[in-house]
PDB file of C-alpha atoms in Angstrom:
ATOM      1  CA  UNK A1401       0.998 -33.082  12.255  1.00 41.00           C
ATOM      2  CA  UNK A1402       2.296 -30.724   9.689  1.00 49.00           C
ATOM      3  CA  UNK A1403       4.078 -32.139   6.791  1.00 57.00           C
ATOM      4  CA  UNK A1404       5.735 -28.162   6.602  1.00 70.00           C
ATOM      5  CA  UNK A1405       6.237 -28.464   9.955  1.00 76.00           C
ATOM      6  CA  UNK A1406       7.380 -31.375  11.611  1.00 79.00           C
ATOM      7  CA  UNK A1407       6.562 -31.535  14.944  1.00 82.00           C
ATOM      8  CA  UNK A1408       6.989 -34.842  17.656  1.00 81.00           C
ATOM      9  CA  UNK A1409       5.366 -34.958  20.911  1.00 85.00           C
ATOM     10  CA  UNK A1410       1.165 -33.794  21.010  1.00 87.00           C
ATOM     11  CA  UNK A1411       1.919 -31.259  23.458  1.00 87.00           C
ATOM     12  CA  UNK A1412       4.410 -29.696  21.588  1.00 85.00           C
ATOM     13  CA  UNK A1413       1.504 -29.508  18.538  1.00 87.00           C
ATOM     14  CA  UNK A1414      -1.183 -28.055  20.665  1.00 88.00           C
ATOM     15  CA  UNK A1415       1.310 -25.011  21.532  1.00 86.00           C
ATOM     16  CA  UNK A1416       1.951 -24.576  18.121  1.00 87.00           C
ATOM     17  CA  UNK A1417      -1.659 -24.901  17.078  1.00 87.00           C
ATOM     18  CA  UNK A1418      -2.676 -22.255  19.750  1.00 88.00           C
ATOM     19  CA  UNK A1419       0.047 -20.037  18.393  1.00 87.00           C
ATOM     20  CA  UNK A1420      -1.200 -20.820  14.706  1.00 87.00           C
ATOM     21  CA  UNK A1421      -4.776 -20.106  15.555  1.00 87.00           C
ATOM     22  CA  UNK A1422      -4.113 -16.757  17.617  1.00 87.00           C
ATOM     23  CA  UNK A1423      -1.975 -15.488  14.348  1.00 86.00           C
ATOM     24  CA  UNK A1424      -4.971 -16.661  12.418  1.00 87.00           C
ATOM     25  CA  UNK A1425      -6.914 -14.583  13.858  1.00 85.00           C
ATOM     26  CA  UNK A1426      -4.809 -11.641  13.778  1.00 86.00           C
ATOM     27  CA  UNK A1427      -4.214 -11.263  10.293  1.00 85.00           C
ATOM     28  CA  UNK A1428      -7.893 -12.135   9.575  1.00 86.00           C
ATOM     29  CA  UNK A1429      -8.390  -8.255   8.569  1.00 83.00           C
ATOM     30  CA  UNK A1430      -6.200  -8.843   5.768  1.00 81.00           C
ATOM     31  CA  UNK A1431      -6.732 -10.294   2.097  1.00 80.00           C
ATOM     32  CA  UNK A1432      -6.038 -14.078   2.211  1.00 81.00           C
ATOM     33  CA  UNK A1433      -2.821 -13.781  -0.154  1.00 79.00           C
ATOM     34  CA  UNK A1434      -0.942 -11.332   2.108  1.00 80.00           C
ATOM     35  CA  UNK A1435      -2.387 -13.344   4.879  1.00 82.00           C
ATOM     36  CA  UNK A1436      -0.702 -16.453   4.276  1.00 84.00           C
ATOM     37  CA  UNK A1437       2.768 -15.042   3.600  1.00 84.00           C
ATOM     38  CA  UNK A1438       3.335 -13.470   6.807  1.00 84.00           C
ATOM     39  CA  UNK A1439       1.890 -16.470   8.861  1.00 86.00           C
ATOM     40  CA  UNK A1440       4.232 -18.488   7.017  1.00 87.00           C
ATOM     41  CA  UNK A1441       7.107 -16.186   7.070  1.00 85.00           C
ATOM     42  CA  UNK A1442       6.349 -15.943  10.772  1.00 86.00           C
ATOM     43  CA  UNK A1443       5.244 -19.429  11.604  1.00 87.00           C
ATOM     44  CA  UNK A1444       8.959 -20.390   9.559  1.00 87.00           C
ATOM     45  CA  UNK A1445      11.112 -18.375  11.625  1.00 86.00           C
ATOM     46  CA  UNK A1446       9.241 -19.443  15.196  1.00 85.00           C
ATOM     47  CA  UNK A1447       9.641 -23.496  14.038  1.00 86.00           C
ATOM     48  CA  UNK A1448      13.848 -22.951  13.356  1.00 86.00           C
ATOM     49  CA  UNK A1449      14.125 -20.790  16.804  1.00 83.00           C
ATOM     50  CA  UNK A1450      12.434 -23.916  18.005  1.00 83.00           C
ATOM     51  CA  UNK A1451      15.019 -26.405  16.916  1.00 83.00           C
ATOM     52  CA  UNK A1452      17.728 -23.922  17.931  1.00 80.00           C
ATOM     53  CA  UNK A1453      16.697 -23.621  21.121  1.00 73.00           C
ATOM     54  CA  UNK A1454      18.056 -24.983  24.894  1.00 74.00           C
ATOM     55  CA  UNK A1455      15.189 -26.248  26.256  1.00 70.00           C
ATOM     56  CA  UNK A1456      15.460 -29.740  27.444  1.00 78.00           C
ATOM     57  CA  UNK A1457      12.381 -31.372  25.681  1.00 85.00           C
ATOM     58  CA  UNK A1458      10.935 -30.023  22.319  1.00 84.00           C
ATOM     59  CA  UNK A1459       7.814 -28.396  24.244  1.00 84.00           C
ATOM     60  CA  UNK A1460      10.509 -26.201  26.178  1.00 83.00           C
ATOM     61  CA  UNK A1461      11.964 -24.746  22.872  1.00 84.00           C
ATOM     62  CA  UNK A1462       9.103 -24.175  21.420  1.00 85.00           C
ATOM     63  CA  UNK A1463       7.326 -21.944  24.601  1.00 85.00           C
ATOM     64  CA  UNK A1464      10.589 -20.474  25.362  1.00 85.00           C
ATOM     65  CA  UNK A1465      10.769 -19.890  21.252  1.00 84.00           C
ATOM     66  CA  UNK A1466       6.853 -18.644  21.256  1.00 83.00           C
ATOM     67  CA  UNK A1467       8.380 -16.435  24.688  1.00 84.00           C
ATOM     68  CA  UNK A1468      10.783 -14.575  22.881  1.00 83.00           C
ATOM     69  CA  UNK A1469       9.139 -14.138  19.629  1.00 80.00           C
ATOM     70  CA  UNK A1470       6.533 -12.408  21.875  1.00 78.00           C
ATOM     71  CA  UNK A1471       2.481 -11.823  21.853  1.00 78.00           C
ATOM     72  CA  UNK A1472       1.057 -11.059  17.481  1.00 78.00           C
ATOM     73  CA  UNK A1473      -0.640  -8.208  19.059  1.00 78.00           C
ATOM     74  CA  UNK A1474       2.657  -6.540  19.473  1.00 78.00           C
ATOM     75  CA  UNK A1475       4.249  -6.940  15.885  1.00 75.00           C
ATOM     76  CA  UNK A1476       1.342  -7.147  13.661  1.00 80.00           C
ATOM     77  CA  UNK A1477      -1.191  -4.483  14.349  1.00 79.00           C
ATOM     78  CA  UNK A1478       1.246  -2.027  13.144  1.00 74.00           C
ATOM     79  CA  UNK A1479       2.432  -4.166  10.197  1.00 77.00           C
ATOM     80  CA  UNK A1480      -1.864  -5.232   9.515  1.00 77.00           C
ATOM     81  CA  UNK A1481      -2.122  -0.481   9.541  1.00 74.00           C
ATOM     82  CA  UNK A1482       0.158  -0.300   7.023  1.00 73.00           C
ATOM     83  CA  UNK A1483      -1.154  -3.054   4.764  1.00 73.00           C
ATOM     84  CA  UNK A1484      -4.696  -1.551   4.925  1.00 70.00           C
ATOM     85  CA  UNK A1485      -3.465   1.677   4.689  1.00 69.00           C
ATOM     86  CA  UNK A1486      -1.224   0.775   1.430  1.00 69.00           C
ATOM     87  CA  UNK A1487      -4.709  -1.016  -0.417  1.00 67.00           C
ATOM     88  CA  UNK A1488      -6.640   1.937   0.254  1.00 71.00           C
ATOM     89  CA  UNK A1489      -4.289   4.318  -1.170  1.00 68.00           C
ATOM     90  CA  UNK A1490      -4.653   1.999  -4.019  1.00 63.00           C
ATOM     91  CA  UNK A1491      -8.380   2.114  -4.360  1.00 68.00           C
ATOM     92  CA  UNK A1492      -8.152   6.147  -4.762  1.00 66.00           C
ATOM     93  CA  UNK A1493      -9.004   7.133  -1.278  1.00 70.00           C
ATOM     94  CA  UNK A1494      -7.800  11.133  -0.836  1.00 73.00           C
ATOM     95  CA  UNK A1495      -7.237  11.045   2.908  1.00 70.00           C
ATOM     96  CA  UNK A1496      -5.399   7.755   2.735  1.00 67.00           C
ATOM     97  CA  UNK A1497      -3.675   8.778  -0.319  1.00 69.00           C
ATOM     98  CA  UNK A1498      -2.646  12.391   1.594  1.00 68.00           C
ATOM     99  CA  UNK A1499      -1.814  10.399   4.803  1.00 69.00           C
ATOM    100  CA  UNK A1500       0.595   8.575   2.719  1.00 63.00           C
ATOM    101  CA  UNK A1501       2.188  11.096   0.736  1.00 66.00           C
ATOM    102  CA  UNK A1502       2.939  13.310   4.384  1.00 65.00           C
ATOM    103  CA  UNK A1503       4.402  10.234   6.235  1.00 63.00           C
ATOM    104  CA  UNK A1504       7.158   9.793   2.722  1.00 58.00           C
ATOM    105  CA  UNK A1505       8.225  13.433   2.925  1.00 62.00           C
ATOM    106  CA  UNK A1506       9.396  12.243   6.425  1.00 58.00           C
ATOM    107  CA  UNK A1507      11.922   9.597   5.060  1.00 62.00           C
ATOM    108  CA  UNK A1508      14.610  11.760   3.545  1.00 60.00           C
ATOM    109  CA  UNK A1509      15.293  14.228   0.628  1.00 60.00           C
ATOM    110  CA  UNK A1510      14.620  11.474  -2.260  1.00 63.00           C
ATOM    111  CA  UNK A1511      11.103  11.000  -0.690  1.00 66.00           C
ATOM    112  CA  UNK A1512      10.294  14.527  -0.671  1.00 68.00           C
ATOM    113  CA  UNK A1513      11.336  14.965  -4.047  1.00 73.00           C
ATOM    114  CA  UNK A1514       8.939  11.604  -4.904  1.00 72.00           C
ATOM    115  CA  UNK A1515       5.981  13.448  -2.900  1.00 74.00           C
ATOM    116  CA  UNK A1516       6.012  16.408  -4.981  1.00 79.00           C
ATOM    117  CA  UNK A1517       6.141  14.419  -8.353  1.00 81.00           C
ATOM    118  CA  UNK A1518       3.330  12.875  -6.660  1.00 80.00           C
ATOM    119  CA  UNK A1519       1.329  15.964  -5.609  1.00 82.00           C
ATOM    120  CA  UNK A1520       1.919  17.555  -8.599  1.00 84.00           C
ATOM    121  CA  UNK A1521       0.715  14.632 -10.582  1.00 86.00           C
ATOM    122  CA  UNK A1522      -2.695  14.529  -8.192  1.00 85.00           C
ATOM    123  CA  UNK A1523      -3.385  17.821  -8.388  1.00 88.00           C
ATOM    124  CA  UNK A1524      -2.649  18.430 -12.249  1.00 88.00           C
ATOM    125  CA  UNK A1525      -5.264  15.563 -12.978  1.00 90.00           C
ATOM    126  CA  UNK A1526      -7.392  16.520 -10.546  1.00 89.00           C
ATOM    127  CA  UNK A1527      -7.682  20.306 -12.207  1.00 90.00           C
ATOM    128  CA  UNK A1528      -8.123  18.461 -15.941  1.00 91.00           C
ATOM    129  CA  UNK A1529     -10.861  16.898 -14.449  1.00 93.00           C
ATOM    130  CA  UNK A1530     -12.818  19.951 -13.063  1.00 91.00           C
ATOM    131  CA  UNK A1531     -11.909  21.655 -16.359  1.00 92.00           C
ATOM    132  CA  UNK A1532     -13.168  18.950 -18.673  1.00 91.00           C
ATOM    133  CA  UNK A1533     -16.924  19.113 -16.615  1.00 91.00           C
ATOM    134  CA  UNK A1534     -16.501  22.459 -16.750  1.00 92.00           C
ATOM    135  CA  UNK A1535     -15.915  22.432 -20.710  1.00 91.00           C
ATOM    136  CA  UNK A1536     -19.392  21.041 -21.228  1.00 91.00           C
ATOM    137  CA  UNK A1537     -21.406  23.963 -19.399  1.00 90.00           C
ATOM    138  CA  UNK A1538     -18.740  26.515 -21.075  1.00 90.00           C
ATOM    139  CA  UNK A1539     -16.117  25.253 -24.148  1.00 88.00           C
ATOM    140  CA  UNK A1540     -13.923  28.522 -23.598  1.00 87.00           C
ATOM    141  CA  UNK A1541     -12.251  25.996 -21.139  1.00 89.00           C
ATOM    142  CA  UNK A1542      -9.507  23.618 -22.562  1.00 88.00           C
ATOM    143  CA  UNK A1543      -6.558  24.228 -23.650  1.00 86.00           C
ATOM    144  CA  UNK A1544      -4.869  26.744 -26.016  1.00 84.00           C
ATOM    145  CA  UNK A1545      -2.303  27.033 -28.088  1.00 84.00           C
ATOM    146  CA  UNK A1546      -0.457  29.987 -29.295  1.00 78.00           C
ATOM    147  CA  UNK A1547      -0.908  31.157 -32.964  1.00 72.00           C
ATOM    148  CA  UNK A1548       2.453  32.323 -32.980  1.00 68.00           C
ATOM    149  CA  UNK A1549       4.158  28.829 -31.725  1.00 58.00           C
ATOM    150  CA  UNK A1550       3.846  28.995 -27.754  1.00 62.00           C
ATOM    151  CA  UNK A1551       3.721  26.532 -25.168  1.00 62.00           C
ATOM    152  CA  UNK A1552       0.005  25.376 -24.546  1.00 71.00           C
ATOM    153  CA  UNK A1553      -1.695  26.844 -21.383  1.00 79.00           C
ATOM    154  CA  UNK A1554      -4.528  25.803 -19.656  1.00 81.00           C
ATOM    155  CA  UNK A1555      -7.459  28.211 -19.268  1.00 83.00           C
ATOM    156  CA  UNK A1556     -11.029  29.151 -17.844  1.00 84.00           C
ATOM    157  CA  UNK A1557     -11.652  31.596 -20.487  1.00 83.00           C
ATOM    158  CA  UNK A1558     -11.329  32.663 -23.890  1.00 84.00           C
ATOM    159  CA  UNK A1559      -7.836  33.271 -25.397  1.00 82.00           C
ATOM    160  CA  UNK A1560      -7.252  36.061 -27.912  1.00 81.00           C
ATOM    161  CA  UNK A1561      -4.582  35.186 -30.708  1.00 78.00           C
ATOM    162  CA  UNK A1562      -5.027  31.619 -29.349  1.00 83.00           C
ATOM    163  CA  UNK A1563      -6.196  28.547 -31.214  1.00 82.00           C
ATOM    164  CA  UNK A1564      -8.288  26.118 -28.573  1.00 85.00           C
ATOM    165  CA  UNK A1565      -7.296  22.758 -29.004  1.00 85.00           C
ATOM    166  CA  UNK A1566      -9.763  20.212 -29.868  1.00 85.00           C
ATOM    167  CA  UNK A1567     -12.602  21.732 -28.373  1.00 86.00           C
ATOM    168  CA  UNK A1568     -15.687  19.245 -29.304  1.00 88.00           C
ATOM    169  CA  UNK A1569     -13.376  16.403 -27.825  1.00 90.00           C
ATOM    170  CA  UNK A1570     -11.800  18.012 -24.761  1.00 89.00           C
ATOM    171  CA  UNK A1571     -14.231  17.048 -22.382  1.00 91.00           C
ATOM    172  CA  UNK A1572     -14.307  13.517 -22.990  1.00 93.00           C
ATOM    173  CA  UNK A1573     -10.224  13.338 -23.617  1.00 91.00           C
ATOM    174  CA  UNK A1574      -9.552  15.648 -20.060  1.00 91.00           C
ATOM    175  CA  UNK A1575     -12.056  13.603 -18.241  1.00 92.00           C
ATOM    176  CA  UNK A1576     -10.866   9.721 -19.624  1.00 92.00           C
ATOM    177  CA  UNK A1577      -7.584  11.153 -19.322  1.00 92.00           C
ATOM    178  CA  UNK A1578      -7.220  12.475 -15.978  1.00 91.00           C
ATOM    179  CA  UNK A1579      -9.296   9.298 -13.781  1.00 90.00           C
ATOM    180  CA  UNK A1580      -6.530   7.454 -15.715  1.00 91.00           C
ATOM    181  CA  UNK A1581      -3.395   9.233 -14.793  1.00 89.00           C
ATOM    182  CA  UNK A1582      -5.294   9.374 -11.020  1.00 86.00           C
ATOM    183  CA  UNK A1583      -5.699   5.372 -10.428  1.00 85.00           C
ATOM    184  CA  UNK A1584      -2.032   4.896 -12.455  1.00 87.00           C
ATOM    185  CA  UNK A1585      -0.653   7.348  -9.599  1.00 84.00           C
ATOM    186  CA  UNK A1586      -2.208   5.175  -6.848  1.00 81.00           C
ATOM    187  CA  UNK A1587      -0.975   2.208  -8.136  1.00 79.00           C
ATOM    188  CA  UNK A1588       2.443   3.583  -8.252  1.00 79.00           C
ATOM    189  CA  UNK A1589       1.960   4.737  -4.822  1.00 75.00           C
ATOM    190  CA  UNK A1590       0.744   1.989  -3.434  1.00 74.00           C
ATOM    191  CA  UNK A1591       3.865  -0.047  -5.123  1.00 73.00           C
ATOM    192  CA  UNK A1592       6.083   2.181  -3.301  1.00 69.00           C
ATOM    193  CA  UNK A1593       4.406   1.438   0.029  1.00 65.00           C
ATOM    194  CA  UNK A1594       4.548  -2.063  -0.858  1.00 63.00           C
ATOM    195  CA  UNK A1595       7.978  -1.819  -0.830  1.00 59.00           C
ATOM    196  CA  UNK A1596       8.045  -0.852   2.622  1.00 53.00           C
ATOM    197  CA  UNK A1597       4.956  -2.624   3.916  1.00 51.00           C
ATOM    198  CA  UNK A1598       6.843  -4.476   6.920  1.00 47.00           C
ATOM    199  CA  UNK A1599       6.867  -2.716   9.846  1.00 46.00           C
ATOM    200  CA  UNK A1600      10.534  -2.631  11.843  1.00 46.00           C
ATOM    201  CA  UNK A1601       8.390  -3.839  14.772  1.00 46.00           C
ATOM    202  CA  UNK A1602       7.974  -7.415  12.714  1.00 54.00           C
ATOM    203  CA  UNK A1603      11.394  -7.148  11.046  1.00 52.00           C
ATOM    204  CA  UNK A1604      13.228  -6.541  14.591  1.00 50.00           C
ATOM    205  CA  UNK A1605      11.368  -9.211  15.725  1.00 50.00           C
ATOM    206  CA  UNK A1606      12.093 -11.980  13.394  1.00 54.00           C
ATOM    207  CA  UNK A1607      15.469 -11.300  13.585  1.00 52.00           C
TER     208      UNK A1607
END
């Protein structure tokens, strides 16, 4: 018997060991941390619909509890998606990253505004990066400043009346630099999707 989980009559355990065993192997696709919390979180809220419930013998409430709370296949695949989805966003992955950034321009005006910060950011260090491989076959690529006091601009070529800033270490600074800002962006990313990680399917369930 579960010491979390109190249970009385064997019959009553072997439904909720069934249960346990087909979330088990639901969420198996998951890492074991995230794993745990939902089965918990889920396993929590089907034990107090349990004791809540009318059935006449504590089997009854918990089928007719297991009944309503309805099949895993239902609430979790979409809720296991997003999870998988969310970690490889944070590994770097461009399609999941791109997937991610079209579905939050769908949410509302703040989370378009987010998705350009966030394309913006991907594609500036993704253009450092091309020009800092690009800087060893040809070091008119950097960036320049303006003798005069300018902004700095970015370039493929050589600047007249321009000073080229730190040309012998542009390479190594635009290429460090830019894999740097890229994984800090995914992180960030994949903090926002964390945020939102259950799905309203599970959420309208456990209610």
């Amino acid at each position: 018997m579960s010491q979390l989980f109190p249970i009385e009559s064997e019959i009553t355990q072997k439904v909720w060991d069934h249960f346990d065993t087909e979330l088990k192997h639901k969420l198996k696709p998951l890492p074991l941390a995230e794993r745990e919390d939902i089965r918990l979180e889920i396993l929590s809220h089907l034990y107090e619909s349990a004791m809540h419930n009318e059935g006449e013998t504590e089997a009854d409430k918990m089928i007719n509890a297991i009944t309503k709370l309805g099949s895993p296949d239902e609430y979790l695949t979409p809720l296991i998606s997003e999870i998988l989805h969310a970690q490889e966003v944070s590994k770097g992955h461009p399609q999941a990253i791109l997937t991610a950034l079209i579905n939050h321009t769908k949410k509302g005006v703040l989370h378009f505004v987010a998705t350009l910060a966030f394309g913006f950011g991907y594609c500036l260090s993704i253009l450092i990066f091309i020009m800092g491989l690009l800087h060893i076959v040809d070091n008119n690529v950097g960036v320049w400043l303006d003798k005069n006091g300018g902004l700095m601009s970015l370039s493929f070529s050589f600047q007249p009346d321009a000073v080229q800033w730190l040309p012998n270490w542009f390479s190594l600074i635009a290429i460090s630099g830019s894999i740097a800002v890229y994984f800090v962006l995914n992180k960030l990313l994949f903090w926002l999707l964390a945020r939102t990680k259950k799905s309203p399917a599970l959420s309208k369930t456990l209610l």
